[in-house]
């Protein structure tokens, strides 16, 4: 499954190719997996003519061999399906430390930009859940894969879609269905160095968001430079009137003011934010928990990874938000005893 960040990177690289005369590339998409593989159905990698890649599939797949196959597909100009299983390519999977099996589609990319990219940009800029349907042609066809995109109604509700991908045989090729839940929207209250680090790391995850504060001066002094983020002066009681807060929103308050933290968290609670978090000692945590009784409240916010610096705290908080988003408890994978995807 592709993440929002990967979708944006792929779209950006595809657009650059379309604006470069004579440029060629191939898009590699995982269609089927079985057993232990590093990535799952829907994960994709773009391979350029010079062998460089965007969004490497990494770890559990024979990437070097796939890149070589992709160069062949660019020359031949038609889609190829390659399986790595017990009958073929198993040694490559074992070298990669992967005991599973997978099948990929490798499609040539060249020529004019598809209209799909414009639709994707518009959807990524929204807060809506959406579905991408990709129809891959039969291996002997020279026709390109086609993609369509549609909104998923009610997809910003908790657990309405849950990110997922599946493929099925279709007219000699495959049809891939990818459903993306509404993206995480993060509101960080309190203009501070900690908030700036949190915003920057969240933006790297592909999350959009906003830093709010009751002071324009503090917001300007913070010098927020996280891509896709902005700063807004808004008091807690005006939060829902100024910003779109919904069930895909996480609210983290770090104003270092007890009353303000409680007020911002209550505003998020009233709007059904899926995650509420704030920093502080255990004593402060008890006071806040009493004032904001909610199962989505995390105080002190973050996973216990020994965080000390502002950047480490941001990592801890982002990890906990991600765990909450996927209904995981954040335990070590070595102790999970179950599937990791």
Short mmCIF file of C-alpha atoms in Angstrom, two decimals:
data_model
loop_
_atom_site.label_atom_id
_atom_site.label_comp_id
_atom_site.label_asym_id
_atom_site.label_seq_id
_atom_site.Cartn_x
_atom_site.Cartn_y
_atom_site.Cartn_z
CA UNK A 1 0.00 0.00 0.00
CA UNK A 2 1.26 3.44 -0.89
CA UNK A 3 1.30 6.22 1.69
CA UNK A 4 0.17 9.79 1.04
CA UNK A 5 3.81 10.87 0.98
CA UNK A 6 4.66 8.22 -1.62
CA UNK A 7 1.70 9.23 -3.78
CA UNK A 8 2.93 12.81 -3.80
CA UNK A 9 6.51 11.78 -4.63
CA UNK A 10 5.39 9.51 -7.47
CA UNK A 11 3.09 12.19 -8.92
CA UNK A 12 5.87 14.80 -8.72
CA UNK A 13 8.40 12.54 -10.45
CA UNK A 14 5.87 11.51 -13.11
CA UNK A 15 5.12 15.16 -13.84
CA UNK A 16 8.83 15.96 -14.28
CA UNK A 17 9.10 13.09 -16.76
CA UNK A 18 6.15 14.41 -18.74
CA UNK A 19 7.79 17.82 -18.99
CA UNK A 20 11.11 16.36 -20.19
CA UNK A 21 11.16 15.58 -23.95
CA UNK A 22 12.19 12.00 -24.68
CA UNK A 23 12.26 10.95 -21.03
CA UNK A 24 11.41 7.34 -20.30
CA UNK A 25 10.61 5.47 -17.11
CA UNK A 26 8.74 2.48 -15.74
CA UNK A 27 6.32 2.19 -12.86
CA UNK A 28 6.59 -0.98 -10.77
CA UNK A 29 3.52 -1.95 -8.71
CA UNK A 30 3.17 -4.91 -6.36
CA UNK A 31 0.03 -6.84 -7.33
CA UNK A 32 0.15 -9.94 -5.17
CA UNK A 33 2.04 -11.14 -2.12
CA UNK A 34 2.14 -14.25 -0.01
CA UNK A 35 3.95 -14.85 3.25
CA UNK A 36 6.56 -12.44 4.58
CA UNK A 37 7.30 -9.50 2.29
CA UNK A 38 8.59 -6.07 3.24
CA UNK A 39 5.91 -4.22 1.25
CA UNK A 40 2.34 -5.17 0.43
CA UNK A 41 -0.05 -4.93 -2.50
CA UNK A 42 -0.19 -1.45 -4.03
CA UNK A 43 3.33 -0.32 -3.11
CA UNK A 44 4.95 1.28 -6.15
CA UNK A 45 8.37 2.40 -7.37
CA UNK A 46 9.24 4.58 -10.36
CA UNK A 47 12.41 3.61 -12.25
CA UNK A 48 14.10 6.17 -14.50
CA UNK A 49 16.11 5.39 -17.64
CA UNK A 50 19.39 5.96 -15.78
CA UNK A 51 18.46 3.29 -13.21
CA UNK A 52 17.64 5.73 -10.41
CA UNK A 53 14.39 5.18 -8.54
CA UNK A 54 11.67 7.07 -6.68
CA UNK A 55 10.13 5.33 -3.67
CA UNK A 56 12.41 2.25 -3.58
CA UNK A 57 10.58 -0.92 -2.65
CA UNK A 58 13.60 -1.88 -0.52
CA UNK A 59 14.01 -4.70 1.98
CA UNK A 60 11.81 -7.65 1.11
CA UNK A 61 11.96 -7.66 -2.67
CA UNK A 62 14.62 -8.27 -5.35
CA UNK A 63 14.90 -4.59 -6.23
CA UNK A 64 18.09 -4.70 -8.30
CA UNK A 65 16.66 -7.36 -10.60
CA UNK A 66 13.36 -5.43 -10.87
CA UNK A 67 15.25 -2.30 -11.96
CA UNK A 68 16.97 -4.32 -14.71
CA UNK A 69 13.60 -5.69 -15.83
CA UNK A 70 12.21 -2.16 -15.84
CA UNK A 71 14.93 -0.99 -18.25
CA UNK A 72 13.90 -3.80 -20.61
CA UNK A 73 10.24 -2.76 -20.35
CA UNK A 74 11.17 0.83 -21.29
CA UNK A 75 12.82 -0.49 -24.47
CA UNK A 76 10.04 -2.90 -25.40
CA UNK A 77 7.24 -0.44 -24.65
CA UNK A 78 4.75 -2.87 -23.17
CA UNK A 79 3.76 -4.01 -19.72
CA UNK A 80 5.38 -7.03 -18.07
CA UNK A 81 4.30 -9.16 -15.14
CA UNK A 82 7.07 -10.74 -13.08
CA UNK A 83 6.58 -13.26 -10.29
CA UNK A 84 9.10 -14.14 -7.60
CA UNK A 85 8.09 -17.44 -6.05
CA UNK A 86 9.09 -21.06 -5.57
CA UNK A 87 9.14 -21.61 -9.36
CA UNK A 88 11.23 -18.57 -10.28
CA UNK A 89 13.28 -15.93 -8.55
CA UNK A 90 13.11 -17.55 -5.11
CA UNK A 91 16.88 -17.21 -4.66
CA UNK A 92 16.56 -13.44 -5.09
CA UNK A 93 13.90 -13.30 -2.40
CA UNK A 94 16.06 -15.33 -0.05
CA UNK A 95 19.03 -13.01 -0.67
CA UNK A 96 16.83 -10.10 0.33
CA UNK A 97 15.99 -11.83 3.61
CA UNK A 98 12.39 -12.42 2.58
CA UNK A 99 10.61 -15.76 2.85
CA UNK A 100 7.49 -14.68 0.99
CA UNK A 101 6.41 -14.47 -2.62
CA UNK A 102 5.29 -11.54 -4.76
CA UNK A 103 4.23 -10.54 -8.26
CA UNK A 104 4.77 -7.11 -9.79
CA UNK A 105 3.50 -5.21 -12.82
CA UNK A 106 6.12 -3.15 -14.69
CA UNK A 107 4.56 -0.59 -17.04
CA UNK A 108 6.39 1.80 -19.37
CA UNK A 109 5.87 5.52 -18.70
CA UNK A 110 6.41 8.07 -21.46
CA UNK A 111 4.61 10.66 -23.51
CA UNK A 112 1.92 13.06 -22.35
CA UNK A 113 0.86 13.38 -18.73
CA UNK A 114 -2.39 11.55 -17.91
CA UNK A 115 -5.34 13.62 -16.71
CA UNK A 116 -5.33 11.36 -13.65
CA UNK A 117 -2.43 13.31 -12.15
CA UNK A 118 -4.48 16.50 -11.99
CA UNK A 119 -7.35 14.64 -10.32
CA UNK A 120 -4.91 13.13 -7.84
CA UNK A 121 -3.47 16.54 -6.94
CA UNK A 122 -6.96 17.85 -6.22
CA UNK A 123 -7.82 14.85 -4.07
CA UNK A 124 -4.58 15.00 -2.10
CA UNK A 125 -5.30 18.65 -1.35
CA UNK A 126 -8.67 17.74 0.17
CA UNK A 127 -9.50 15.99 3.43
CA UNK A 128 -11.55 13.30 1.73
CA UNK A 129 -11.11 9.55 1.60
CA UNK A 130 -10.70 8.27 -1.95
CA UNK A 131 -10.20 5.17 -4.05
CA UNK A 132 -7.86 4.60 -7.00
CA UNK A 133 -8.75 1.86 -9.49
CA UNK A 134 -5.95 0.83 -11.85
CA UNK A 135 -6.66 -1.48 -14.79
CA UNK A 136 -3.53 -3.23 -16.06
CA UNK A 137 -3.79 -4.70 -19.60
CA UNK A 138 -2.86 -8.19 -20.71
CA UNK A 139 0.91 -8.76 -21.04
CA UNK A 140 0.82 -8.90 -24.87
CA UNK A 141 -1.07 -5.62 -25.17
CA UNK A 142 0.69 -2.37 -25.92
CA UNK A 143 -2.13 -0.31 -24.43
CA UNK A 144 -1.25 1.53 -21.19
CA UNK A 145 -2.70 0.92 -17.76
CA UNK A 146 -5.63 3.22 -16.99
CA UNK A 147 -6.46 4.84 -13.65
CA UNK A 148 -9.62 6.34 -12.24
CA UNK A 149 -10.17 8.11 -8.96
CA UNK A 150 -13.31 8.59 -6.86
CA UNK A 151 -14.25 9.95 -3.47
CA UNK A 152 -15.36 7.60 -0.71
CA UNK A 153 -18.41 9.08 0.97
CA UNK A 154 -18.12 9.45 4.73
CA UNK A 155 -14.45 8.53 4.62
CA UNK A 156 -13.37 11.02 7.29
CA UNK A 157 -15.23 9.04 9.91
CA UNK A 158 -13.39 6.76 12.28
CA UNK A 159 -12.64 3.41 10.67
CA UNK A 160 -14.89 4.01 7.67
CA UNK A 161 -12.41 2.84 5.07
CA UNK A 162 -9.08 1.98 6.65
CA UNK A 163 -6.25 2.11 4.12
CA UNK A 164 -6.23 -1.08 2.07
CA UNK A 165 -5.37 -2.47 -1.35
CA UNK A 166 -6.38 -5.57 -3.28
CA UNK A 167 -5.99 -6.86 -6.83
CA UNK A 168 -7.89 -9.33 -8.99
CA UNK A 169 -7.51 -10.84 -12.49
CA UNK A 170 -9.14 -8.72 -15.21
CA UNK A 171 -9.31 -9.29 -18.99
CA UNK A 172 -5.95 -11.07 -19.09
CA UNK A 173 -4.32 -8.54 -16.79
CA UNK A 174 -5.14 -7.23 -13.35
CA UNK A 175 -7.30 -4.62 -11.68
CA UNK A 176 -5.93 -2.97 -8.53
CA UNK A 177 -8.18 -1.28 -5.97
CA UNK A 178 -6.56 1.07 -3.45
CA UNK A 179 -8.62 2.80 -0.77
CA UNK A 180 -7.11 5.68 1.17
CA UNK A 181 -8.71 6.89 4.34
CA UNK A 182 -8.84 10.64 4.93
CA UNK A 183 -5.30 11.87 5.65
CA UNK A 184 -4.23 12.73 9.16
CA UNK A 185 -4.80 16.40 9.88
CA UNK A 186 -2.70 17.57 12.83
CA UNK A 187 -3.38 20.66 14.93
CA UNK A 188 -0.52 21.68 17.22
CA UNK A 189 -1.40 24.30 19.83
CA UNK A 190 1.40 26.50 21.13
CA UNK A 191 4.04 28.22 18.98
CA UNK A 192 7.33 26.82 20.23
CA UNK A 193 10.47 25.04 19.11
CA UNK A 194 8.84 21.72 20.07
CA UNK A 195 5.81 22.54 17.92
CA UNK A 196 8.08 23.42 14.98
CA UNK A 197 9.89 20.08 15.22
CA UNK A 198 6.59 18.21 15.48
CA UNK A 199 5.19 20.00 12.43
CA UNK A 200 8.31 19.30 10.38
CA UNK A 201 8.34 15.58 11.18
CA UNK A 202 4.60 15.28 10.55
CA UNK A 203 5.01 16.94 7.17
CA UNK A 204 7.63 14.32 6.29
CA UNK A 205 4.93 11.72 6.98
CA UNK A 206 2.70 13.41 4.44
CA UNK A 207 0.42 14.85 7.12
CA UNK A 208 -0.91 18.34 6.65
CA UNK A 209 -1.56 20.59 9.60
CA UNK A 210 -1.49 23.90 11.38
CA UNK A 211 0.18 25.42 14.41
CA UNK A 212 -2.21 27.61 16.41
CA UNK A 213 -1.54 30.09 19.19
CA UNK A 214 -3.25 33.01 20.90
CA UNK A 215 -0.33 35.30 19.94
CA UNK A 216 0.60 36.43 16.43
CA UNK A 217 4.04 37.45 17.70
CA UNK A 218 4.83 33.97 18.96
CA UNK A 219 3.67 32.44 15.70
CA UNK A 220 5.87 34.76 13.64
CA UNK A 221 8.88 34.20 15.90
CA UNK A 222 8.51 30.42 15.55
CA UNK A 223 9.36 30.69 11.81
CA UNK A 224 7.35 27.65 10.74
CA UNK A 225 8.84 26.14 7.57
CA UNK A 226 7.20 22.70 7.39
CA UNK A 227 5.94 22.01 3.83
CA UNK A 228 2.15 22.02 3.66
CA UNK A 229 1.75 23.64 7.08
CA UNK A 230 0.64 27.09 8.17
CA UNK A 231 0.28 29.11 11.36
CA UNK A 232 -2.99 30.61 12.60
CA UNK A 233 -3.87 32.82 15.53
CA UNK A 234 -6.95 31.29 17.14
CA UNK A 235 -8.21 30.92 20.68
CA UNK A 236 -9.50 27.52 21.84
CA UNK A 237 -13.15 28.55 21.82
CA UNK A 238 -12.84 29.54 18.14
CA UNK A 239 -10.97 26.43 17.01
CA UNK A 240 -13.95 24.64 15.43
CA UNK A 241 -15.14 27.86 13.77
CA UNK A 242 -11.74 28.62 12.23
CA UNK A 243 -10.42 25.17 11.26
CA UNK A 244 -11.93 21.96 9.97
CA UNK A 245 -11.70 19.53 12.90
CA UNK A 246 -13.06 16.02 12.32
CA UNK A 247 -12.51 12.34 13.09
CA UNK A 248 -9.23 12.25 11.13
CA UNK A 249 -7.80 15.13 13.14
CA UNK A 250 -5.21 14.81 15.91
CA UNK A 251 -4.78 17.65 18.42
CA UNK A 252 -1.54 18.07 20.36
CA UNK A 253 -1.38 20.96 22.81
CA UNK A 254 2.02 22.17 24.02
CA UNK A 255 1.35 25.73 25.14
CA UNK A 256 3.07 25.17 28.51
CA UNK A 257 -0.03 26.76 30.03
CA UNK A 258 -2.28 24.34 31.91
CA UNK A 259 -5.53 26.19 31.33
CA UNK A 260 -4.82 26.75 27.63
CA UNK A 261 -3.82 23.11 27.11
CA UNK A 262 -7.06 21.95 28.70
CA UNK A 263 -9.09 24.40 26.60
CA UNK A 264 -7.51 23.32 23.29
CA UNK A 265 -7.93 19.64 24.17
CA UNK A 266 -11.59 20.18 25.06
CA UNK A 267 -12.10 21.89 21.71
CA UNK A 268 -10.62 18.89 19.94
CA UNK A 269 -12.70 16.50 22.03
CA UNK A 270 -15.90 18.35 21.12
CA UNK A 271 -15.08 17.85 17.43
CA UNK A 272 -14.36 14.10 17.79
CA UNK A 273 -10.61 14.28 17.10
CA UNK A 274 -9.23 10.73 17.08
CA UNK A 275 -6.16 11.71 19.13
CA UNK A 276 -5.69 14.24 21.92
CA UNK A 277 -2.25 14.70 23.43
CA UNK A 278 -0.23 17.05 25.58
CA UNK A 279 3.10 17.12 27.38
CA UNK A 280 3.70 17.25 31.11
CA UNK A 281 4.52 15.48 34.34
CA UNK A 282 2.43 12.71 35.86
CA UNK A 283 0.90 15.18 38.31
CA UNK A 284 -0.04 17.52 35.47
CA UNK A 285 -1.36 14.53 33.56
CA UNK A 286 -3.78 13.63 36.35
CA UNK A 287 -5.15 17.18 36.39
CA UNK A 288 -5.66 17.20 32.62
CA UNK A 289 -7.17 13.71 32.57
CA UNK A 290 -9.71 14.82 35.17
CA UNK A 291 -10.58 17.94 33.15
CA UNK A 292 -10.70 16.16 29.76
CA UNK A 293 -12.15 12.67 30.37
CA UNK A 294 -11.69 11.02 26.98
CA UNK A 295 -10.49 7.60 25.76
CA UNK A 296 -8.55 9.40 23.03
CA UNK A 297 -6.52 11.48 25.51
CA UNK A 298 -2.80 10.68 25.73
CA UNK A 299 -0.98 12.47 28.52
CA UNK A 300 1.94 12.58 28.68
CA UNK A 301 1.81 12.28 24.88
CA UNK A 302 4.17 9.95 23.05
CA UNK A 303 5.61 6.46 23.22
CA UNK A 304 8.23 5.59 25.82
CA UNK A 305 11.40 5.55 23.69
CA UNK A 306 13.61 7.56 26.01
CA UNK A 307 12.96 10.90 24.30
CA UNK A 308 14.89 13.90 25.60
CA UNK A 309 15.39 16.49 22.84
CA UNK A 310 12.62 18.33 21.00
CA UNK A 311 13.18 16.23 17.89
CA UNK A 312 13.08 12.99 19.86
CA UNK A 313 9.86 14.08 21.58
CA UNK A 314 8.35 14.84 18.17
CA UNK A 315 9.30 11.35 16.97
CA UNK A 316 7.68 9.82 20.04
CA UNK A 317 4.44 11.77 19.57
CA UNK A 318 4.19 11.13 15.81
CA UNK A 319 4.72 7.41 16.43
CA UNK A 320 1.92 7.34 19.01
CA UNK A 321 -0.45 9.22 16.69
CA UNK A 322 0.30 6.74 13.93
CA UNK A 323 -0.31 3.81 16.30
CA UNK A 324 -3.63 5.31 17.37
CA UNK A 325 -4.60 5.86 13.74
CA UNK A 326 -4.06 2.19 12.95
CA UNK A 327 -5.46 0.87 16.24
CA UNK A 328 -2.07 -0.46 17.37
CA UNK A 329 -0.59 -0.33 20.85
CA UNK A 330 2.94 0.67 19.83
CA UNK A 331 4.67 -2.40 21.25
CA UNK A 332 7.97 -3.70 19.82
CA UNK A 333 7.41 -5.80 16.68
CA UNK A 334 9.65 -8.48 18.16
CA UNK A 335 7.02 -8.95 20.86
CA UNK A 336 3.90 -8.67 18.76
CA UNK A 337 3.62 -12.33 17.76
CA UNK A 338 1.32 -11.45 14.86
CA UNK A 339 1.38 -9.96 11.36
CA UNK A 340 3.09 -6.58 11.11
CA UNK A 341 1.01 -5.25 8.17
#
